[in-house]
Amino acid sequence: MNTAYTPVTIRQGFGLAYQSQHQYPYNAPANPPQPSNTMSPSSDQQQQKFDWPQSVRNYVQRTFQASNEIPGVGREEKESRLKEIIRSEQEKGTMFTTNWDEMPLPQQLIQKERQQALMAAVDPATTQSKSPSFAANSKKRKSSDFSESEQTNGSPVPWRSTKALSLEDRVSKPANDKRLLMDGPLTGKSKFQKNVEKRQRRGDGGYQSSYRSPSPPPPSGPIVGLNESLEKPYFRLTAAPKPEDVRPERVLHHTLDLLKRKWRKENNYNYICDQFKSLRQDLTVQHIRSEFTVSVYEIHARIALEKGDLGEYNQCQTQLRALYRAGVKGNPIEFKAYRILYFIHTANRTALNDAIADLTTAEKEERPVKHALNVRSALALGNYHKFFQLYLDVPNMGAYLMDMFIKRERLAALANMCKAFKPELKLRYVTEELAFESDAEAAQFIIDYDQELLQERDDHIVFLTAKAGQTFENARAQACSRVDLKGQI
Amino acid sequence: MDGLIRQFRVAYAATNGEQLAETLTPDVQAHSAKLRAIWGPGDLRSMTADLNFLFHQDQARLSIRLSKEETSGWYAIYTAYWKAIGEILAVKGLRNGAQSSWAKVYEAWKDLTLLTIRGYTNHDFENWTIPCLYVTGRYLRLYAMRADAERVLSSDNTAIDDLKDDFDPQAEENKCLEDCARHLNRIFQICASDRAPLEESRKWGVYYAVNLLFKTYFKLNSEPLSKNILRAISAGRSDIPPIDKFPKSQQVTFKYYEGVLAFLEENYVEAEKHLEMAWLMCHKDAQRNLELILTYLIPCRLLTTHTLPSAQLLKPFPHLQKLFIPLARAIKKSDLRAFDIALRDGEDEFIKRRVYLTLERGRDIVLRNLLRKVFISGGFEEAKNGAAPVRRTRIPITEFTAAMQISGGEAIDADEVECLMANMIYKNLMKGYIAHERGTVVLSKSGAFPGTKV
Amino acid sequence: MVAPTDKSADKSATTKEAKPEQPTQQTSTAALEEDDEFEDFPVEDWPAEETESAAQTASGNGTTQHLWEESWDDDDTSDDFSAQLREELKKVEASKRR
């Protein structure tokens, strides 16, 4: 019955086909190296046998580009490391799935290892033996002596703004999932961070690298900090931290107070963000996972939201989710709502689906969550009327998240209106339906796409829908270009 | 080991790959006695001695022709298999009080898998033996899931790495399955990249391997990885035989996953193509699989052709009836309220299957049907000059508002009604335009509701 | 598990002969699989007569179109609806005037 396999009766030369799986077609040419040298296979037969994806070829090319040279790392070292890396991926079976575009170059890895070796030689305390499970050391809920008087507990935080904020305050950075990837790959932290990102974005359609950097030996337990300074700039860890650098929790509580005051007074985001990252790092290396930790992440997340820094917000959100799940108290409802709005922004259907799956019936009735779910379903069915009404009254800081995709939805609504309403509409109708702050704002929005679409009448302005043609449809398509929200029917 | 190696030789003499794979099948339920016999007293040294004899000294070994390389490969494999059997029996409590864990089973089976792979890369295994690769891959995945489930039940999962700023919350959740995915990928590679002539090629294993990978990636929620595999198979890999030359079981499985992938990306037209093919080709008695295919095919067709499953289609599937009939009924009756209720009632399962977001768009069809009813109930206009009577096409929006309030069971404001009308027009479910100032909808004289005969 | 008609390659047939060691254990590897996963078919291949397509078209006219139906229903458009509509319309007009 089996049609697919014809029993082999005569042995052919299998031996030839499978020898030296681990030889590489690339060999260093005898001539002086040229910067943009592509692979010169020593044997065509062997090269064809392994159909390397284009991304691997690009990786090899980048390795030998002059612009990627690192002083002190010679050609032979690079080549030898390159072979190792590629062979390792082949053996692990990940060659087709590894994100080669993000893979650190061989010379970068070499340099990093040298740095680590150097630090180890300088300070023996950083090289320690592998320790047994860390889990036993994690501190569960610590009753915090930190005053939570400014926490939301569902109610507005002091810095939560109304829609009356000026536009400058609403400047939004683009969804910055990629931002962290552009961090230099020179340090150990960034590779671990990549694994974090990988897990975070499992449903997000982000890259999935199975690459794992060689991990420096971990210390033998959570350290207890000795650093008394309130403020401390952030540095990525390239080796185990020293107790003198880390602030104990007692100090961190004061730090948080200080940062909150400074944020209100100075509003210097770069400084605050840097300080918060440093705060988080100190908590992490001391394995502190308490309500205080939650409040740190929550506050940082809200600040990031206010500044439109989605990358930082997303990091905090991921940590909060795990902390809530582990039973640490905080404001899970608030952040579950943010999560839904975030996935609406990234148009991540899978994540949305799973976020809904994550909710209990009771949670679905809580105001922030209910609001977010209503936003989702309004958009899913193109009910822009309902959507913009929901935009006018958003719990907590959700409005900042909605700001991220409000333009896209306005374009979609205008595309609808231009197709359906003929020949024209009062501008006022557009202003109200699309929740613009004024006729002027609405007019500006339209004019940005086509100046000829507005016309003055006696006592009002009209929007000439019939003249718009495909203008807004095209603009909408472009704004949604990451995912075709209309579906592809 | 005696019996096992005898089986091996019989299978080898007949070049029967499936028989050969049976010697590596750890079917504890069906064959626990057999497996216990293989394990014997559990003494590694005596087992090794046995194997040594069987492969290197036993006269009977000459009944088949094995090269030195092949011998060495199979020797290592059966040793690893024996060890794995030990763990499997122990974890099932069938080994005289010895204990084990699924994690250990997984590790042992992984060793076996790696050795099997090496058989093809290093030990000249002939390609007809490839069912052995299947059975190791298949069980590797199953054991990985068991091992991951076991870990979840036992301890706190948080992996703590002191060189990060933050914890890595999901480091441990699917550790084994992710590891497994890498090995399955390797199996895929050695199948896909085989250069032997087609009659003997390992390329015939490609779809088996791909299906294992699909199952794994789906469990890992990793659609991008699935897409990578799809790309590797389709674009430019013209040297893989066309899929219709492969056994139906592999075709159906592949088409199912290809369809679900497209579905999850909202490529409904494409998804329907694949799912329909999977369904038509599926074995008529494979209830479970037919049901799974339909679970996606039904929502798909709702959006592509606006058609509903008939009673006859759903007859053999009581579970699907429960899921879909209330929705279908609401759609046919253009009952908005019933639709919302049916969607809510089925929400948990729809979400689980990832069809909720698709099904909710069925509300558009309910609305379209409702507006169509208003249109029809508006009757005809005076026929002019003996021409055929035409339906009234200028309809006050208030009539639509009234209809929606009846159907939805609650009040709705005029602006929202107009918004929904605009939607119908935008989505080509209704043809015409809205005269906002006059408060009417002007429908097209021909085909006001495309595809519905009016 | 469904018993396929083709027994020649049917491995699961052997499970019927084996005595269950522990009654509580599930049969075969299906137990190890997720209950919402696409199952392994018990046979590798089957003839065209055993496909779902064959089963569905045998009774009908050679296509599977009869298994799907239109999403609208004209039988429902009755005087009842028109009457209801008129009633509701009055309410809508009334609230408009307010």
Coordinates of C-alpha atoms in Angstrom, one line a residue, chain B:
Chain B
M1 CA 17.9 -7.9 23.1
D2 CA 17.9 -11.2 21.3
G3 CA 14.4 -11.0 20.1
L4 CA 14.7 -7.3 19.2
I5 CA 17.8 -7.8 17.1
R6 CA 16.2 -10.8 15.4
Q7 CA 13.2 -8.5 14.5
F8 CA 15.8 -6.0 13.3
R9 CA 17.3 -8.5 10.9
V10 CA 14.0 -9.7 9.6
A11 CA 13.0 -6.2 8.8
Y12 CA 16.4 -5.5 7.3
A13 CA 16.3 -8.5 5.1
A14 CA 12.9 -7.5 3.7
T15 CA 14.0 -3.8 3.5
N16 CA 10.8 -3.0 5.3
G17 CA 11.1 0.4 6.9
E18 CA 8.0 0.2 9.0
Q19 CA 8.8 -3.1 10.4
L20 CA 12.2 -1.7 11.3
A21 CA 10.6 1.3 13.0
E22 CA 8.5 -1.1 15.1
T23 CA 11.7 -2.2 16.8
L24 CA 12.1 1.3 18.1
T25 CA 8.5 1.9 19.1
P26 CA 8.0 2.4 22.8
D27 CA 4.4 1.5 22.9
V28 CA 4.1 0.8 26.5
Q29 CA 0.4 0.2 26.6
A30 CA 0.3 -2.3 23.8
H31 CA 3.6 -4.0 24.4
S32 CA 4.7 -3.5 28.0
A33 CA 5.6 -7.2 28.3
K34 CA 7.8 -7.0 25.2
L35 CA 9.5 -3.9 26.5
R36 CA 10.1 -5.4 29.9
A37 CA 11.6 -8.4 28.2
I38 CA 14.0 -6.1 26.3
W39 CA 15.0 -4.3 29.5
G40 CA 15.6 -7.7 31.1
P41 CA 17.3 -7.5 34.5
G42 CA 18.4 -4.0 33.6
D43 CA 22.1 -4.7 33.7
L44 CA 24.0 -2.4 31.3
R45 CA 27.0 -4.6 31.1
S46 CA 25.2 -7.7 30.2
M47 CA 23.1 -5.9 27.7
T48 CA 26.2 -4.4 26.1
A49 CA 27.7 -7.8 26.0
D50 CA 24.6 -9.2 24.3
L51 CA 24.5 -6.4 21.8
N52 CA 28.2 -6.9 21.1
F53 CA 27.7 -10.5 20.4
L54 CA 24.6 -9.9 18.3
F55 CA 26.3 -7.3 16.1
H56 CA 29.9 -8.5 16.0
Q57 CA 30.1 -12.2 16.5
D58 CA 26.8 -13.9 16.0
Q59 CA 26.8 -16.0 12.9
A60 CA 23.2 -15.0 12.2
R61 CA 24.3 -11.5 11.7
L62 CA 25.6 -12.5 8.3
S63 CA 22.1 -13.1 7.1
I64 CA 21.9 -9.4 6.2
R65 CA 24.6 -7.1 4.8
L66 CA 25.6 -4.3 7.1
S67 CA 28.6 -2.2 6.5
K68 CA 30.9 -1.4 9.4
E69 CA 29.5 2.1 9.6
E70 CA 25.9 0.9 9.6
T71 CA 26.7 -1.6 12.3
S72 CA 28.3 0.9 14.5
G73 CA 25.3 3.2 14.0
W74 CA 22.7 0.6 14.8
Y75 CA 24.7 -0.6 17.8
A76 CA 24.6 2.8 19.3
I77 CA 20.9 3.2 18.6
Y78 CA 19.8 0.0 20.2
T79 CA 22.0 0.8 23.2
A80 CA 20.3 4.2 23.6
Y81 CA 16.9 2.6 23.0
W82 CA 17.5 0.1 25.7
K83 CA 18.3 2.9 28.1
A84 CA 15.3 4.9 27.1
I85 CA 13.1 1.8 27.7
G86 CA 14.4 1.7 31.2
E87 CA 13.3 5.2 31.9
I88 CA 9.9 4.7 30.2
L89 CA 9.2 1.6 32.2
A90 CA 10.3 3.3 35.4
V91 CA 8.2 6.4 34.9
K92 CA 5.2 4.1 34.3
G93 CA 5.9 2.2 37.5
L94 CA 6.6 -1.0 35.6
R95 CA 10.1 -1.5 36.8
N96 CA 10.1 -3.0 40.2
G97 CA 10.0 0.2 42.2
A98 CA 12.5 2.1 40.1
Q99 CA 11.6 5.7 39.6
S100 CA 12.1 8.1 36.8
S101 CA 10.6 11.3 35.4
W102 CA 9.3 12.4 32.0
A103 CA 12.2 14.8 32.0
K104 CA 14.6 11.8 32.1
V105 CA 12.6 10.0 29.5
Y106 CA 12.9 13.0 27.3
E107 CA 16.6 13.2 27.7
A108 CA 17.0 9.5 27.0
W109 CA 14.8 9.6 24.0
K110 CA 16.6 12.7 22.8
D111 CA 19.9 10.8 22.9
L112 CA 18.3 8.1 20.8
T113 CA 17.0 10.7 18.3
L114 CA 20.4 12.3 17.9
L115 CA 21.9 8.9 17.2
T116 CA 19.3 8.1 14.7
I117 CA 20.0 11.3 12.9
R118 CA 23.6 10.5 13.0
G119 CA 22.8 7.2 11.3
Y120 CA 21.9 9.2 8.2
T121 CA 24.7 11.8 8.4
N122 CA 27.5 9.6 9.6
H123 CA 26.7 5.9 9.3
D124 CA 25.4 5.5 5.8
F125 CA 21.9 4.4 6.7
E126 CA 19.9 3.7 3.7
N127 CA 16.9 5.8 3.1
W128 CA 14.3 3.0 3.2
T129 CA 15.0 2.9 6.9
I130 CA 13.6 6.4 7.4
P131 CA 10.5 5.3 9.3
C132 CA 12.9 5.0 12.2
L133 CA 13.5 8.7 12.0
Y134 CA 9.8 9.2 12.1
V135 CA 9.2 7.2 15.1
T136 CA 12.0 8.8 17.1
G137 CA 10.8 12.3 16.1
R138 CA 7.2 11.5 16.9
Y139 CA 7.9 10.2 20.4
L140 CA 10.4 12.9 21.0
R141 CA 7.7 15.5 20.7
L142 CA 5.2 13.5 22.8
Y143 CA 7.8 13.1 25.6
A144 CA 8.8 16.7 25.4
M145 CA 5.2 17.8 26.1
R146 CA 5.0 15.3 29.0
A147 CA 8.2 16.6 30.4
D148 CA 7.1 20.2 30.2
A149 CA 3.7 19.4 31.8
E150 CA 5.5 17.6 34.6
R151 CA 7.7 20.6 35.3
V152 CA 4.7 23.0 35.5
L153 CA 3.1 20.9 38.1
S154 CA 6.2 20.6 40.3
S155 CA 7.8 23.9 41.0
D156 CA 8.1 27.6 40.7
N157 CA 9.2 28.3 37.2
T158 CA 11.0 31.5 37.4
A159 CA 14.4 31.3 35.9
I160 CA 16.7 33.8 37.5
D161 CA 19.6 35.1 35.6
D162 CA 21.6 37.7 37.4
L163 CA 22.9 39.3 34.3
K164 CA 19.6 40.7 33.2
D165 CA 17.8 43.8 34.3
D166 CA 14.6 41.9 34.6
F167 CA 13.5 38.3 35.2
D168 CA 12.8 36.1 32.3
P169 CA 9.3 35.0 33.1
Q170 CA 8.8 32.3 30.5
A171 CA 12.2 30.7 30.4
E172 CA 11.0 27.3 31.6
E173 CA 7.5 26.9 30.3
N174 CA 8.2 25.1 27.1
K175 CA 11.8 24.2 27.6
C176 CA 11.7 20.6 26.4
L177 CA 9.4 21.3 23.5
E178 CA 11.6 24.1 22.3
D179 CA 14.6 21.9 22.5
C180 CA 12.6 19.2 20.7
A181 CA 11.8 21.7 17.9
R182 CA 15.4 22.1 17.2
H183 CA 15.9 18.4 16.7
L184 CA 12.9 18.1 14.6
N185 CA 14.2 20.9 12.5
R186 CA 17.4 18.9 12.0
I187 CA 15.4 16.0 10.9
F188 CA 13.6 18.2 8.4
Q189 CA 16.9 19.5 7.1
I190 CA 18.4 16.1 6.6
C191 CA 15.3 15.1 4.7
A192 CA 15.1 18.2 2.6
S193 CA 18.7 18.5 1.7
D194 CA 19.2 14.9 0.7
R195 CA 20.8 14.7 -2.8
A196 CA 20.2 11.0 -3.5
P197 CA 18.2 10.0 -6.6
L198 CA 14.5 10.4 -6.0
E199 CA 13.6 6.7 -5.7
E200 CA 15.9 6.5 -2.7
S201 CA 15.7 10.0 -1.4
R202 CA 15.0 11.1 2.1
K203 CA 13.0 13.8 0.5
W204 CA 10.1 11.5 0.9
G205 CA 10.3 12.2 4.6
V206 CA 9.9 15.9 4.2
Y207 CA 6.2 16.2 4.8
Y208 CA 6.3 13.9 7.8
A209 CA 9.0 16.0 9.3
V210 CA 7.2 19.2 8.4
N211 CA 4.0 18.0 10.0
L212 CA 5.8 17.2 13.2
L213 CA 7.2 20.7 13.2
F214 CA 3.9 22.3 12.6
K215 CA 2.4 20.5 15.5
T216 CA 5.3 21.6 17.7
Y217 CA 5.3 25.2 16.6
F218 CA 1.6 25.5 17.0
K219 CA 1.9 24.2 20.5
L220 CA 4.6 26.8 21.1
N221 CA 2.4 29.6 19.6
S222 CA 5.1 30.2 17.1
E223 CA 3.5 31.1 13.8
P224 CA 6.5 32.8 12.4
L225 CA 8.5 29.6 12.7
S226 CA 5.8 27.7 10.9
K227 CA 5.8 30.2 8.2
N228 CA 9.6 29.7 7.8
I229 CA 9.0 26.1 7.2
L230 CA 6.3 26.8 4.7
R231 CA 8.6 29.1 2.9
A232 CA 11.3 26.5 2.9
I233 CA 9.0 24.0 1.4
S234 CA 7.3 26.0 -1.2
A235 CA 9.3 28.8 -2.7
G236 CA 12.1 27.6 -4.9
R237 CA 12.4 24.1 -3.5
S238 CA 11.3 22.6 -6.7
D239 CA 13.3 19.5 -6.1
I240 CA 10.8 18.2 -3.5
P241 CA 8.3 16.0 -5.2
P242 CA 4.8 17.6 -5.5
I243 CA 2.7 17.0 -2.4
D244 CA 0.1 14.8 -4.2
K245 CA 2.7 12.1 -4.5
F246 CA 2.9 11.7 -0.8
P247 CA 0.6 9.5 1.3
K248 CA -2.8 11.0 2.0
S249 CA -2.2 11.1 5.7
Q250 CA 0.6 13.5 5.2
Q251 CA -1.2 15.6 2.7
V252 CA -4.2 16.0 4.8
T253 CA -2.2 16.9 7.9
F254 CA -0.1 19.4 6.0
K255 CA -3.1 21.0 4.3
Y256 CA -4.8 21.3 7.6
Y257 CA -1.9 23.2 9.2
E258 CA -1.4 25.3 6.1
G259 CA -5.0 26.2 6.2
V260 CA -5.0 27.1 9.9
L261 CA -1.9 29.2 9.4
A262 CA -3.5 31.2 6.6
F263 CA -6.7 31.4 8.7
L264 CA -4.8 32.9 11.6
E265 CA -3.4 35.6 9.3
E266 CA -6.9 36.3 8.0
N267 CA -6.0 35.0 4.5
Y268 CA -9.5 33.5 4.4
V269 CA -9.6 32.8 0.7
E270 CA -6.4 30.9 0.8
A271 CA -7.3 29.2 4.1
E272 CA -10.5 27.9 2.6
K273 CA -8.6 26.4 -0.3
H274 CA -6.3 24.4 1.9
L275 CA -8.9 23.4 4.5
E276 CA -11.4 22.3 1.9
M277 CA -8.7 20.1 0.3
A278 CA -7.8 18.6 3.6
W279 CA -11.5 17.9 4.4
L280 CA -12.2 16.3 1.0
M281 CA -9.2 14.1 1.2
C282 CA -9.5 13.2 4.9
H283 CA -10.4 9.6 5.7
K284 CA -14.2 9.5 6.1
D285 CA -13.9 7.8 9.5
A286 CA -11.4 10.2 11.1
Q287 CA -14.0 11.9 13.2
R288 CA -11.7 14.0 15.3
N289 CA -9.7 15.3 12.4
L290 CA -12.8 16.0 10.3
E291 CA -14.2 18.0 13.2
L292 CA -11.0 20.0 13.6
I293 CA -10.9 20.9 9.9
L294 CA -14.5 22.0 10.0
T295 CA -13.9 24.1 13.1
Y296 CA -11.9 26.4 10.9
L297 CA -13.6 25.8 7.6
I298 CA -17.0 26.9 8.8
P299 CA -15.9 30.3 10.1
C300 CA -13.8 30.7 7.0
R301 CA -16.7 30.2 4.6
L302 CA -18.8 32.5 6.6
L303 CA -16.5 35.3 5.7
T304 CA -15.5 34.3 2.1
T305 CA -18.8 33.2 0.7
H306 CA -21.2 34.1 3.5
T307 CA -22.5 30.6 3.5
L308 CA -23.5 28.5 6.5
P309 CA -23.1 24.8 7.3
S310 CA -26.1 22.7 6.5
A311 CA -27.8 20.4 9.0
Q312 CA -26.5 17.5 6.9
L313 CA -22.9 18.6 7.1
L314 CA -23.1 18.9 10.9
K315 CA -25.1 15.7 11.5
P316 CA -22.2 13.5 12.6
F317 CA -20.7 16.2 14.9
P318 CA -22.9 16.9 17.9
H319 CA -20.2 19.1 19.3
L320 CA -20.0 21.3 16.2
Q321 CA -23.8 21.5 16.2
K322 CA -23.7 22.9 19.7
L323 CA -21.0 25.4 18.7
F324 CA -22.3 26.7 15.4
I325 CA -26.0 26.1 15.1
P326 CA -27.1 28.9 17.4
L327 CA -24.9 31.3 15.5
A328 CA -26.1 30.1 12.1
R329 CA -29.7 30.4 13.2
A330 CA -29.2 34.0 14.4
I331 CA -27.6 34.9 11.1
K332 CA -30.4 33.4 9.1
K333 CA -33.0 35.1 11.2
S334 CA -31.0 38.4 11.2
D335 CA -31.4 38.4 14.9
L336 CA -28.7 40.7 16.4
R337 CA -29.5 39.9 20.0
A338 CA -29.5 36.1 19.4
F339 CA -26.2 36.4 17.6
D340 CA -24.5 38.3 20.4
I341 CA -25.8 35.7 22.9
A342 CA -24.7 32.8 20.8
L343 CA -21.2 34.4 20.4
R344 CA -21.0 35.0 24.1
D345 CA -22.1 31.5 25.0
G346 CA -19.5 29.9 22.8
E347 CA -16.8 32.5 23.6
D348 CA -14.6 30.3 25.7
E349 CA -14.3 27.5 23.2
F350 CA -14.1 29.9 20.2
I351 CA -11.3 31.7 21.9
K352 CA -9.6 28.4 22.6
R353 CA -9.7 27.5 19.0
R354 CA -8.8 31.0 17.9
V355 CA -11.9 31.4 15.8
Y356 CA -13.6 34.0 17.9
L357 CA -12.3 37.0 16.2
T358 CA -13.3 35.6 12.9
L359 CA -16.8 34.6 14.0
E360 CA -17.6 37.9 15.5
R361 CA -17.4 39.4 12.0
G362 CA -20.4 37.3 11.2
R363 CA -22.4 40.1 12.8
D364 CA -21.9 42.0 9.6
I365 CA -23.9 39.3 7.9
V366 CA -26.7 39.5 10.4
L367 CA -26.9 43.2 9.9
R368 CA -26.8 42.8 6.1
N369 CA -29.7 40.3 6.3
L370 CA -31.6 42.7 8.5
L371 CA -31.3 45.6 6.2
R372 CA -32.2 43.4 3.3
K373 CA -35.4 42.5 5.1
V374 CA -36.2 46.2 5.5
F375 CA -35.5 46.7 1.8
I376 CA -37.7 43.8 0.8
S377 CA -40.5 44.8 3.2
G378 CA -40.5 48.2 1.6
G379 CA -42.2 46.7 -1.4
F380 CA -42.2 48.0 -4.9
E381 CA -42.5 51.3 -6.5
E382 CA -44.9 52.2 -9.3
A383 CA -43.8 50.5 -12.5
K384 CA -43.2 53.0 -15.3
N385 CA -44.2 52.5 -18.9
G386 CA -44.6 48.8 -18.6
A387 CA -41.1 48.2 -17.2
A388 CA -40.7 45.6 -14.5
P389 CA -41.5 47.0 -11.1
V390 CA -38.5 48.1 -9.1
R391 CA -38.2 48.0 -5.3
R392 CA -38.2 51.2 -3.4
T393 CA -34.6 52.3 -3.2
R394 CA -34.9 55.5 -1.1
I395 CA -35.2 54.4 2.5
P396 CA -35.4 56.6 5.5
I397 CA -32.6 55.8 7.9
T398 CA -35.2 55.8 10.7
E399 CA -36.5 52.5 9.2
F400 CA -33.1 51.0 9.6
T401 CA -32.9 52.3 13.1
A402 CA -36.3 50.7 13.9
A403 CA -35.2 47.4 12.5
M404 CA -32.0 47.4 14.5
Q405 CA -33.8 48.2 17.7
I406 CA -36.2 45.3 17.1
S407 CA -33.4 42.9 16.2
G408 CA -31.0 44.1 18.9
G409 CA -33.5 44.5 21.6
E410 CA -32.2 47.9 22.7
A411 CA -32.2 51.5 21.7
I412 CA -29.5 52.7 19.3
D413 CA -28.7 56.3 18.4
A414 CA -29.0 57.7 14.9
D415 CA -25.3 58.4 14.5
E416 CA -24.3 54.9 15.3
V417 CA -26.9 53.6 12.8
E418 CA -25.4 55.8 10.1
C419 CA -22.0 54.6 11.0
L420 CA -23.1 51.0 10.6
M421 CA -24.8 51.8 7.3
A422 CA -21.5 53.3 6.1
N423 CA -19.8 50.1 7.1
M424 CA -22.2 48.0 5.1
I425 CA -21.5 50.1 2.0
Y426 CA -17.8 50.2 2.6
K427 CA -17.6 46.4 2.9
N428 CA -19.7 46.0 -0.3
L429 CA -22.5 44.2 1.6
M430 CA -24.9 46.9 0.6
K431 CA -24.7 49.1 -2.5
G432 CA -25.7 52.7 -2.5
Y433 CA -25.0 55.8 -0.6
I434 CA -26.1 57.8 2.4
A435 CA -27.7 61.2 1.9
H436 CA -27.0 62.4 5.4
E437 CA -28.8 65.7 5.2
R438 CA -32.0 64.1 3.9
G439 CA -31.7 61.3 6.3
T440 CA -32.1 58.6 3.7
V441 CA -30.1 55.7 2.2
V442 CA -30.3 55.6 -1.5
L443 CA -29.8 52.0 -2.6
S444 CA -28.6 50.8 -6.0
K445 CA -31.4 49.9 -8.4
S446 CA -29.7 46.7 -9.3
G447 CA -28.0 44.5 -6.8
A448 CA -28.6 46.5 -3.6
F449 CA -27.5 43.5 -1.6
P450 CA -24.9 41.7 -3.7
G451 CA -25.0 38.0 -3.8
T452 CA -28.5 37.8 -2.3
K453 CA -30.7 37.9 -5.3
V454 CA -32.0 41.4 -4.6

